[in-house]
XYZ file of C-alpha atoms in Angstrom:
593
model
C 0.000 0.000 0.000
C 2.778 2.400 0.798
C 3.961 2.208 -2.597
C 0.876 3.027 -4.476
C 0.483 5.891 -6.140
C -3.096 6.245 -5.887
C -2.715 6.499 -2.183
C -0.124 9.425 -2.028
C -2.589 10.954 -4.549
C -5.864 10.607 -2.139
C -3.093 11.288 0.459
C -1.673 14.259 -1.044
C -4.777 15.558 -2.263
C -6.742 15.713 1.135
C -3.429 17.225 2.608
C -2.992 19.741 0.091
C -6.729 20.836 0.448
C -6.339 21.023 4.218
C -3.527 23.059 3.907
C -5.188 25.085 1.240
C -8.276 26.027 3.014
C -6.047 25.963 6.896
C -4.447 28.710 4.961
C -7.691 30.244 3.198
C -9.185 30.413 7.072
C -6.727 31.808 8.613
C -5.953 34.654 6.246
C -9.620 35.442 6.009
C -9.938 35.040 10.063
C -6.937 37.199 10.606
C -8.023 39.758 8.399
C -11.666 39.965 9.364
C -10.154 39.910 13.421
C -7.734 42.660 12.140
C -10.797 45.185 11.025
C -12.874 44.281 14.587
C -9.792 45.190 16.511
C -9.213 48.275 14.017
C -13.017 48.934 14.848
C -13.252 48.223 18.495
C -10.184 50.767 18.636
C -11.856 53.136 16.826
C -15.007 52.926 19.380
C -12.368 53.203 22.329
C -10.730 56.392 20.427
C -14.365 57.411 19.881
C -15.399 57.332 23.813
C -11.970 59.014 24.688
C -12.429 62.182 22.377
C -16.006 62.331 23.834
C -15.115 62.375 27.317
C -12.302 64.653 26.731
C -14.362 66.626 25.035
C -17.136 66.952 27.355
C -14.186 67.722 29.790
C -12.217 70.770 27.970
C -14.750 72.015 25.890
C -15.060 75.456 27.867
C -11.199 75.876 27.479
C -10.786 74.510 24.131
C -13.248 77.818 23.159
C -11.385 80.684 24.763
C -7.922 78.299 23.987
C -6.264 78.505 27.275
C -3.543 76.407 26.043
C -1.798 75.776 29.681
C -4.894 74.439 30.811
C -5.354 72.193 27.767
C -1.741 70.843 28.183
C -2.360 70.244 31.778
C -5.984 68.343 31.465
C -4.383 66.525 28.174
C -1.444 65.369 29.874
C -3.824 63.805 33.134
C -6.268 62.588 30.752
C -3.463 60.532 29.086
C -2.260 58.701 31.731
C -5.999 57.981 32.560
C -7.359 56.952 29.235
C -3.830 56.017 27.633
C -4.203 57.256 24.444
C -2.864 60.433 22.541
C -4.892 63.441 22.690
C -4.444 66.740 20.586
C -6.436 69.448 20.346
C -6.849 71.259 17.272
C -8.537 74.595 16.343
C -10.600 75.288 13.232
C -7.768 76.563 11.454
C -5.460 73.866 11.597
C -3.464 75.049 15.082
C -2.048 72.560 17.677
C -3.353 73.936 21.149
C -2.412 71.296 23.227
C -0.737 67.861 22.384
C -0.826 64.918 25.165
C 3.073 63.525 23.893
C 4.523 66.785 24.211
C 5.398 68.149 27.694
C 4.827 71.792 27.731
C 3.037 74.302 25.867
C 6.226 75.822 24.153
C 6.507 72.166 22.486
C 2.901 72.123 21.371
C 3.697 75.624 19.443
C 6.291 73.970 17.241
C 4.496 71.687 15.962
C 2.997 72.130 12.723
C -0.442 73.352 11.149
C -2.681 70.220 11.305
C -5.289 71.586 8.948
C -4.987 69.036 5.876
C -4.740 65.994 8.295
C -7.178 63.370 6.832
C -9.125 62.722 9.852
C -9.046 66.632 11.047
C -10.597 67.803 7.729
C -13.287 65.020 8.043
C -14.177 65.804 11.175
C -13.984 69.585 10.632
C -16.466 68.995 7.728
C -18.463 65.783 9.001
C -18.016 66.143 12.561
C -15.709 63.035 12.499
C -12.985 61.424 10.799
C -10.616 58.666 10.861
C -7.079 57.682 9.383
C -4.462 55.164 9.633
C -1.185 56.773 8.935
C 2.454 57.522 9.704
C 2.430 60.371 11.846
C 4.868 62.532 10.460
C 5.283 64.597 13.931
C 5.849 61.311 15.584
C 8.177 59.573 13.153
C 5.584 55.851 13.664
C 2.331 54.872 12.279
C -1.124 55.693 13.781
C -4.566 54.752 14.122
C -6.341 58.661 14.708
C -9.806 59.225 15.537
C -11.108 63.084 15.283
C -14.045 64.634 16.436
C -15.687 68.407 15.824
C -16.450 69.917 19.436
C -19.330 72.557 18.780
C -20.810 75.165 21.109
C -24.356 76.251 20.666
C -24.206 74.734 17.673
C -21.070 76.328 16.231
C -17.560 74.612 15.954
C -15.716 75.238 18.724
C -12.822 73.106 17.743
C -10.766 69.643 16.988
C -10.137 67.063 19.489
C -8.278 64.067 17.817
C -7.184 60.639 19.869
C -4.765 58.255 18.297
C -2.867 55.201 19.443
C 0.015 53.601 18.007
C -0.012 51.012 15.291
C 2.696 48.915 17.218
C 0.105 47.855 19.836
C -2.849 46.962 17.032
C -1.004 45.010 15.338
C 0.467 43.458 18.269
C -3.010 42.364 19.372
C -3.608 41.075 15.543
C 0.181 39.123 15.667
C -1.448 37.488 19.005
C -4.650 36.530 17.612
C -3.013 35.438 14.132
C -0.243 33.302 16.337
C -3.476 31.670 17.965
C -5.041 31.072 14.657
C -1.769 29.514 12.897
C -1.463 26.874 16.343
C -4.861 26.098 16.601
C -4.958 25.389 12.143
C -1.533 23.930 12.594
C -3.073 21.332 15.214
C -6.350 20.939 13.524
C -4.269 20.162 10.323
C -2.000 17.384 11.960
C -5.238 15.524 13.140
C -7.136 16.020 10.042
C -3.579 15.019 8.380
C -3.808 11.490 10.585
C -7.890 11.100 9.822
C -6.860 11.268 6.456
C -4.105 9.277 6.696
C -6.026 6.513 8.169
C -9.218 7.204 5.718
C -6.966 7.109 2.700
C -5.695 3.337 4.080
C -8.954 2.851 5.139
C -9.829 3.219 1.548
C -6.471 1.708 -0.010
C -6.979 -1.466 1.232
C -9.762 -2.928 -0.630
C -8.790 -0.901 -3.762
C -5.144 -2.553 -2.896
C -6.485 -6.278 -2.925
C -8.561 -5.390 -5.782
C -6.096 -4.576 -8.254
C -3.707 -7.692 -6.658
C -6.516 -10.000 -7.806
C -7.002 -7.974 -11.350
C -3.426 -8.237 -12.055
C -4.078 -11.944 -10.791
C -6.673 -12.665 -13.111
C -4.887 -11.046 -15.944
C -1.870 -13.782 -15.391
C -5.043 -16.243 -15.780
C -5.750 -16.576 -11.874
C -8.675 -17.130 -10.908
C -8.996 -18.821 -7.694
C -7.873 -15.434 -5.451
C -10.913 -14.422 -3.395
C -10.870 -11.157 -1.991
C -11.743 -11.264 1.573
C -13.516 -7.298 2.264
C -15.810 -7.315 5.108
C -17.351 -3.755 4.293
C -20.979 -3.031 3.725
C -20.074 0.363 1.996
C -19.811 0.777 -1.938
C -16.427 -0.900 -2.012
C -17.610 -4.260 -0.385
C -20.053 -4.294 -3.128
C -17.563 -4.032 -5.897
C -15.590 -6.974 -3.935
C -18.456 -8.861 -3.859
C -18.971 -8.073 -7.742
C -15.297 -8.459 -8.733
C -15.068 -11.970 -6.509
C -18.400 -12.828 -8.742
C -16.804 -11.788 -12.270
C -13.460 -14.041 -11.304
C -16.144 -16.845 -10.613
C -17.514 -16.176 -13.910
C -14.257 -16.150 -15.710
C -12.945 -18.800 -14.451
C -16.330 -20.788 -15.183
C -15.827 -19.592 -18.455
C -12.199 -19.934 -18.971
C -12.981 -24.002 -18.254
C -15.952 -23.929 -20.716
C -13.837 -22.151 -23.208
C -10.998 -24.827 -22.170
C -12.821 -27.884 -22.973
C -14.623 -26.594 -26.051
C -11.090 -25.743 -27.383
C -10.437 -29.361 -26.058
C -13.398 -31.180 -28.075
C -12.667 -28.636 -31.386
C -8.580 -29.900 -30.794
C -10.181 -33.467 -30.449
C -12.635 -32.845 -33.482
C -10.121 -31.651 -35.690
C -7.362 -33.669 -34.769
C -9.901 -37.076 -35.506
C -10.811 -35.642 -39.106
C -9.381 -37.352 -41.984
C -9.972 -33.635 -43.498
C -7.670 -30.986 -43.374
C -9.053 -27.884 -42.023
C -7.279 -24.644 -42.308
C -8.492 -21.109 -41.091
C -6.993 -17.562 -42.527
C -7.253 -14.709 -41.112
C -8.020 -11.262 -42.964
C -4.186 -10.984 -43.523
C -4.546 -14.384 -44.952
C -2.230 -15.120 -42.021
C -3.121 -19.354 -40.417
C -4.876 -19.045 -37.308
C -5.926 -22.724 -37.033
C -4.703 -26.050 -39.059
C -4.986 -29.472 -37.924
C -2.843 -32.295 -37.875
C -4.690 -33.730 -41.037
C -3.920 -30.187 -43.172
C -0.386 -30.645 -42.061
C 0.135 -33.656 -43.481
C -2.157 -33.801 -46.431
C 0.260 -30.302 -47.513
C 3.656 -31.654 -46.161
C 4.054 -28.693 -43.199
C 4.982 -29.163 -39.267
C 2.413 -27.125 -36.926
C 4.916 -25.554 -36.051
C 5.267 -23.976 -39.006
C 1.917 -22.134 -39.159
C 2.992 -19.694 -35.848
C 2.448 -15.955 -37.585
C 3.017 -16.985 -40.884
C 1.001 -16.173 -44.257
C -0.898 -19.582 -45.706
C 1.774 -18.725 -49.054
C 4.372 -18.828 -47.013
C 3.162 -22.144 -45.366
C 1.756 -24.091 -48.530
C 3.502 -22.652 -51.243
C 0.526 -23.392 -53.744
C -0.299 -20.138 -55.636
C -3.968 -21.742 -56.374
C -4.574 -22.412 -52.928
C -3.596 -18.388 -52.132
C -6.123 -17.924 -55.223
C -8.975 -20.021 -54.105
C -9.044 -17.977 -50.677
C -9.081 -14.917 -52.714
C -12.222 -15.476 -55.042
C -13.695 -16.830 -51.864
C -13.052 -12.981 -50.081
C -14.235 -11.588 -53.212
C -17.465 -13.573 -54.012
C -18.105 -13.889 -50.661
C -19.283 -17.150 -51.343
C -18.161 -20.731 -51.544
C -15.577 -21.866 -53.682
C -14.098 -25.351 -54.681
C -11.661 -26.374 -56.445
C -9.182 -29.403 -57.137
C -5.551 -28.862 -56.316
C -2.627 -31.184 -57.368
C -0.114 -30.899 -54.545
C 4.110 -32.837 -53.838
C 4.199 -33.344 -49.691
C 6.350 -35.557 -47.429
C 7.048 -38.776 -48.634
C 4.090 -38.945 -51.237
C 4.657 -38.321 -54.630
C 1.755 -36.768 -55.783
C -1.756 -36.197 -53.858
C -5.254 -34.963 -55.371
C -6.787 -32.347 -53.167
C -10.943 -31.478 -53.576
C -10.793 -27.885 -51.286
C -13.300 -26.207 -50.572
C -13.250 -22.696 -49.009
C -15.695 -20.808 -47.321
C -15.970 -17.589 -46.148
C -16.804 -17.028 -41.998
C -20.079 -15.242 -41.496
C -19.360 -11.726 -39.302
C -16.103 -11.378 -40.339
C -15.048 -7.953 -42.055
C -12.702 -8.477 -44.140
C -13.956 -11.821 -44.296
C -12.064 -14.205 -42.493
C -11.586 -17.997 -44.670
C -11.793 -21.529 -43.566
C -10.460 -24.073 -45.927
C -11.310 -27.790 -45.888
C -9.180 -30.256 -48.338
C -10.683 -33.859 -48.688
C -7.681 -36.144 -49.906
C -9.439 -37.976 -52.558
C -6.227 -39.499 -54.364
C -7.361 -43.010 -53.892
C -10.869 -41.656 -55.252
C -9.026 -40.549 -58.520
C -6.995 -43.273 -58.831
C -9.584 -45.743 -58.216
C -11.496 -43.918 -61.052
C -8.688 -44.514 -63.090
C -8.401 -47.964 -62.314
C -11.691 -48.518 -63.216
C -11.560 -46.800 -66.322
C -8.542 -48.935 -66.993
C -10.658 -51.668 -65.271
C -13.412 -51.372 -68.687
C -10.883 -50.713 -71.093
C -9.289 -54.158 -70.235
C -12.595 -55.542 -70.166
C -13.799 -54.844 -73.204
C -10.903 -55.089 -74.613
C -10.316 -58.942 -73.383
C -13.946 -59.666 -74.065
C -13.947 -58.159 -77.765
C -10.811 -60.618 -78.834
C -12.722 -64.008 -78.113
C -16.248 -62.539 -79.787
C -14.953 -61.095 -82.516
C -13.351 -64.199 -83.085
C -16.253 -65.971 -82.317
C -18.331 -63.932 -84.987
C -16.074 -64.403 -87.364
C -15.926 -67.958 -87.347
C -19.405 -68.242 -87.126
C -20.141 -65.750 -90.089
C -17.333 -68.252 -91.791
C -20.027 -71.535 -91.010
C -22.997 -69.303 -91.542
C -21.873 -68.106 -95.151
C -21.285 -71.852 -96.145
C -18.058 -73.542 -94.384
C -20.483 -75.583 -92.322
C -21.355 -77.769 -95.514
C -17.483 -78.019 -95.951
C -16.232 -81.012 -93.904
C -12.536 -80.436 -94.420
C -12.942 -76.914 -92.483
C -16.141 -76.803 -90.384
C -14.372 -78.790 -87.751
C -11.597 -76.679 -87.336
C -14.041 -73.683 -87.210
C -16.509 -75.250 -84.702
C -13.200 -76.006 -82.525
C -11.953 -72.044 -82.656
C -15.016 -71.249 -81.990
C -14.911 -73.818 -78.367
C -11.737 -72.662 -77.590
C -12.286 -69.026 -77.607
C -15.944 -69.754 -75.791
C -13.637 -71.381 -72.839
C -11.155 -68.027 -72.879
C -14.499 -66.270 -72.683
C -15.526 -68.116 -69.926
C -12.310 -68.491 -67.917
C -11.866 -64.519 -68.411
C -15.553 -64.371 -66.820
C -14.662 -66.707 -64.255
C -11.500 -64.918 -62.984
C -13.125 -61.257 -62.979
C -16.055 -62.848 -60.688
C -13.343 -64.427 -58.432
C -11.161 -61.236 -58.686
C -14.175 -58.885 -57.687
C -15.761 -60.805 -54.920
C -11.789 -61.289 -53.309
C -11.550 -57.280 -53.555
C -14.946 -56.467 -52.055
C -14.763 -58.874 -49.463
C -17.653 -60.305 -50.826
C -15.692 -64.322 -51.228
C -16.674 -66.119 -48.305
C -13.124 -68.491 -46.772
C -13.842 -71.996 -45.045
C -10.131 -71.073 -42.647
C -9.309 -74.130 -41.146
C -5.695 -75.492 -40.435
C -4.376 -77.847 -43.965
C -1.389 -79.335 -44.913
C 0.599 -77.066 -47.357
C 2.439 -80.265 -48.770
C -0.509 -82.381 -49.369
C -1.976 -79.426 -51.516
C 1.156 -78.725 -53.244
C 1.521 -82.615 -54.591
C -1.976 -82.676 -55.415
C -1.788 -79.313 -57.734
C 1.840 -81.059 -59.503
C -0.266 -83.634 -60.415
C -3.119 -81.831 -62.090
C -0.602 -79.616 -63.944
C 1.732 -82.698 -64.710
C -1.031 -83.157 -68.079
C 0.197 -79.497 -69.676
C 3.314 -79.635 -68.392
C 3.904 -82.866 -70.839
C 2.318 -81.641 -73.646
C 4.993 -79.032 -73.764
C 7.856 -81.515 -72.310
C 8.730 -79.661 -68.920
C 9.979 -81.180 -66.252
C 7.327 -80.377 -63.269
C 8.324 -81.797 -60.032
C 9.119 -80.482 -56.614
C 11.971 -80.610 -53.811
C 12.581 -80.334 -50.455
C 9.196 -80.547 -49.085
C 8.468 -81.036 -45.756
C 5.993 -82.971 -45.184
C 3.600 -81.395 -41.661
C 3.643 -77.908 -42.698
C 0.152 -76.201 -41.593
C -1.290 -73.138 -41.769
C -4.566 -71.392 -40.980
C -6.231 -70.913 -44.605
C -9.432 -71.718 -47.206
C -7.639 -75.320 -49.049
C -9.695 -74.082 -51.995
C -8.124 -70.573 -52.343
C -4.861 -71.957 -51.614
C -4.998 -74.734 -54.568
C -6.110 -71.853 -56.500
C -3.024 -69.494 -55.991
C -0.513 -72.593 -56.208
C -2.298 -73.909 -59.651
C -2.471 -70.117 -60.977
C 1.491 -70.041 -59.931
C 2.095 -73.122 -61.608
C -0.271 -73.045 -64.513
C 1.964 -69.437 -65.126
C 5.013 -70.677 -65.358
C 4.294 -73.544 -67.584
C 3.041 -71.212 -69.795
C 6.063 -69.120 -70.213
C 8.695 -71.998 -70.069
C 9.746 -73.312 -73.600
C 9.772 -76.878 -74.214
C 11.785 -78.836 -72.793
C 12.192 -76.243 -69.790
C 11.493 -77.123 -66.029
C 8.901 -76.174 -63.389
C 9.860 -76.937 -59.983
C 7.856 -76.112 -56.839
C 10.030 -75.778 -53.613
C 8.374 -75.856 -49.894
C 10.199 -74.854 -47.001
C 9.709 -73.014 -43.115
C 11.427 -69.660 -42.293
C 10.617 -69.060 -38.581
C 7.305 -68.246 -38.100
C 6.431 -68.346 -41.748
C 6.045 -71.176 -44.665
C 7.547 -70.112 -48.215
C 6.692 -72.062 -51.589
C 9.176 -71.307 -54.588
C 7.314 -71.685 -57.976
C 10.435 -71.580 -60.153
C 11.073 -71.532 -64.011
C 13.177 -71.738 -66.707
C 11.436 -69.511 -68.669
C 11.474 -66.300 -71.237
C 11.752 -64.392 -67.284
C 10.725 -61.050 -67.042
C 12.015 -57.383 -67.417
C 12.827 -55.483 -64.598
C 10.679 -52.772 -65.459
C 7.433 -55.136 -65.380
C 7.992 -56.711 -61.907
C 6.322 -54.207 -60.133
C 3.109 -54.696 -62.277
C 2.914 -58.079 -62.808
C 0.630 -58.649 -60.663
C -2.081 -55.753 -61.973
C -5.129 -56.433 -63.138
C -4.348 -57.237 -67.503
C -1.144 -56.362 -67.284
C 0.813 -58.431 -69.378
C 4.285 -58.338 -70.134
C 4.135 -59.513 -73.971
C 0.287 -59.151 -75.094
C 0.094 -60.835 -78.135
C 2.264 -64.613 -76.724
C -0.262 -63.823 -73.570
C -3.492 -63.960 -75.639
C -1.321 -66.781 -77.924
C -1.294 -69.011 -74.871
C -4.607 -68.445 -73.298
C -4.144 -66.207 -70.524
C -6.729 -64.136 -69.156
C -4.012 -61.455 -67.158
C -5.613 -62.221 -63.660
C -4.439 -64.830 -62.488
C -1.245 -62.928 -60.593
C -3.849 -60.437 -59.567
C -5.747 -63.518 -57.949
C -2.912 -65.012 -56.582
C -2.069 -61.686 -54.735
C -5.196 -60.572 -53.432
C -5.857 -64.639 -51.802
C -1.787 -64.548 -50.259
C -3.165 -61.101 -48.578
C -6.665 -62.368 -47.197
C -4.225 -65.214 -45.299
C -1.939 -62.802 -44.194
C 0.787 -63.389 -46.604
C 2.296 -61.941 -49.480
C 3.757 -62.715 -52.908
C 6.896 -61.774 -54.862
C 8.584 -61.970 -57.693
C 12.626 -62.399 -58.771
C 13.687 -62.815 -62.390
C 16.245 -63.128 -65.176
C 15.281 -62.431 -68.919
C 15.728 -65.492 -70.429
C 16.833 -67.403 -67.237
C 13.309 -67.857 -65.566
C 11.129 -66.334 -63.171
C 10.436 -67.793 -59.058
C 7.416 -66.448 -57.477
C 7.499 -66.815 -53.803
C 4.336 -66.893 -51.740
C 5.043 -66.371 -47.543
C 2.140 -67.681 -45.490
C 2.316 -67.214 -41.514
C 2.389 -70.954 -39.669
C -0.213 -71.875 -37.814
């Protein structure tokens, strides 16, 4: 408290207007006791010329100056005060401060004395003066004596100013000790007032500057039932209020953090300065920035995508929504496929913008896919009926009466109606693996007795074209936890492949073997192999490495894409290793049971 300022102020304020109007009092007090002294004098003078009046007034007429001297000089003593008597022209007759009559005589003419010409033309005067006979200053009094009603003479009674204004100095002296102690208690009332009144006012800007540092548990504690226990009371309410509303504020920054933080959506707010006030984890990643990142900085100089600066612009300028589709490079991705829309915020001048990016990269590219998807289609299914037509517009336009050729025709036209319907056949199995739709009977088989059963229903086509199909180093109790059906299917698809794509006279060999927790089987080849800028497609849907020896031999271009997608729904994988004109070995990894 002693350090506040506002107290010195309410301190030095009350003290400066005690002082002030202690000072005002006494000046007025002293003056207005100066003119009742000056006038209670002038009564006293008054009385003194009228009884010496009364007393001389036979001698003042005929002027029998000895006599004056003589009365003037008893009446002084007695009334102690200066008498002089004056005629009507101005002559001294007798003087009370001079000793004999010879003195009186040199004094000189008194007719233009202020009070003495008043009181020769009024019948009174008075005048406050230095007396020039007596060398001091004087407080006179003057009175006309008249006779019969005719002036007889002057008598004029005066008394030093010495002993006024030592009555005045007493007074004023009184005045100044009684203001000086009236001012030292008023000084400690106010003193104790002004901490009476500093300590609330003290405790309530402790608890302000408290709340300002985001405290808002300090009570004040003022037991006063004047104006500042009510603005306690109302201060200790609004900290209860903040605080209230500081913890709603906290948790519904807490469920926003939690709402944006759980979208898959990027959300990004810009200020009027187009300066980020808000981004979530999701916007940071979808446009490759830390959150860091965002702290003061301009959304150009955070995403440095000139269409994304643009888009926020229309959207100020329209003041309305805008979308648009943004092709951005972040982080580790190559490429991503942004659909952003921007809105402006209602009550917001200059409008303030919140952007929200959908990643929909897997939406485009599963577009294309399934553009590429038809294409294929078509594509695979316009080969075996155009053939199909052809040969039967062949028979229809007469071949069919031609027994050397109508056989042959009426085979083509088999064999491309089983590519038709092993192409149909795969894309059913292929769709209903990739929409979870195929249904798995899982139950624990032997990999080896699955293996040696597929060998043998290859070992047909694997003779026609004179490979070698056998298998090594399988052991025998290997089980895992998968559909035998699906499994035959991937290790026939594997082995139906590579006979394919070995020459004559090549070999197929099928190898089984444990790695820890996992079983591997090795479908190797000694085949045309493969490119190493097709192994990471192989196993796409119709993607084939030569088309035309693909469609030669038969293949429909999903079988890889069926093997993969069955290795995944068992928790495996496949891969691939190969040598152009060495061979190929696919390798599927299937966790033990």
């Amino acid at each position: 408290m002693w350090s506040s300022r506002l107290f010195w102020k309410l301190f030095g304020s009350y003290g400066f207007l005690s002082v002030g109007t202690t000072i005002l009092f006494v000046t007025v007090v002293s003056q207005w006791q100066q003119e009742q002294i000056v006038n209670q004098i002038k009564i006293r003078l008054h009385d003194a010329a009228v009884l010496v009046a009364s007393d001389i007034l036979d001698e003042l007429v005929l002027e029998r100056a000895e006599s004056l001297q003589t009365q003037l000089l008893r009446l002084r003593q007695k009334l102690d005060t200066r008498i002089t008597l004056v005629n009507l022209d101005g002559i001294v007759i007798a003087d009370s401060d001079r000793v004999s009559v010879s003195d009186v005589l040199q004094m000189e003419n008194h007719r233009e004395r202020p009070e003495l010409r008043a009181a020769r033309l009024q019948g009174q005067g008075t005048a406050q003066r230095r007396s020039s006979t007596l060398e001091k200053p004087m407080l006179y009094f003057a009175i006309r004596v008249d006779k019969n009603q005719e002036p007889a003479g002057l008598v004029r009674t005066a008394l030093p100013m010495t002993r006024v204004n030592q009555q005045i100095s007493s007074i004023t002296q009184v005045l100044w000790v009684a203001a000086i102690l009236v001012n030292l208690a008023v000084a400690g009332l106010t003193f104790f007032l002004s901490a009476h009144v500093m300590e609330p006012i003290a405790a309530l800007t402790k608890s302000a500057q408290a709340i300002a540092s985001g405290n808002y548990t300090s009570a004040l504690r003022v037991k006063r039932q004047d104006e500042l226990g009510t603005l306690a009371n109302s201060f200790n309410l609004m900290s209860e209020q903040f605080s209230a509303r500081e913890q709603q504020l906290r948790e519904s920054n807490q469920r926003l953090e939690a709402v944006l933080g759980g979208m898959a959506e990027g959300v990004i707010a810009v200020d009027e300065r187009d300066r980020v006030i808000l981004a979530n984890a999701a916007a940071a990643e979808l446009l490759g920035f830390t959150m860091a990142d965002v702290e003061s900085l301009s959304l150009l100089e955070v995403v440095r995508h000139h269409m994304l600066q643009q888009l926020v612009t229309d959207t100020r300028a329209t003041e309305s929504l805008q979308r648009a589709e943004l092709e951005v490079h972040s982080g580790s991705e190559n490429r991503r496929v942004l659909d952003v829309q921007s809105t402006p915020l209602p009550d917001t001048s200059p409008q303030r913008v919140i952007l929200v990016l959908h990643d929909v990269t897997d939406l485009r590219r599963l577009e294309s896919m399934r553009q590429e998807f038809v294409a294929n289609v078509s594509h695979e299914l316009k080969t075996p009926l155009s053939s199909i037509r052809a040969y039967a517009e062949t028979l229809s336009a007469g071949a069919v009466n031609d027994p050397e050729h109508r056989g042959t025709f009426l085979h083509r036209i088999e064999e491309q109606a089983d590519r038709l319907n092993n192409l149909i056949q795969d894309l059913l199995s292929l769709s209903r693996i990739e929409s979870g739709r195929q249904t798995y009977d899982i139950a624990t088989v032997n990999v080896a007795d699955i293996v040696t059963t597929c060998i043998a229903e290859n070992q047909g086509a694997a003779n026609l074209k004179r490979i070698h199909l056998s298998c090594s180093d399988i052991q025998q109790d290997l089980r895992i936890q998968a559909d035998e059906e699906g499994l035959a299917q991937i290790i026939n698809n594997l082995i139906g492949n590579a006979i394919k794509y070995t020459s004559e006279g090549g070999e197929v060999t099928v190898v089984l073997r444990q790695q820890e927790s996992t079983i591997c089987m090795d479908v190797r080849d000694t085949g045309i192999g493969i490119d190493e800028e097709h192994l990471t497609r192989v196993f796409e849907r119709f993607y084939r490495v030569d088309k035309a020896r693909s469609r030669e031999l038969g293949g429909t271009g999903l079988g890889l894409a069926i093997v993969k997608h069955l290795a995944q729904a068992f928790g495996g994988n496949v891969t691939v290793t190969s040598q152009p004109t060495k061979g190929s070995t696919f390798t599927v990894q299937l966790p033990v049971t």
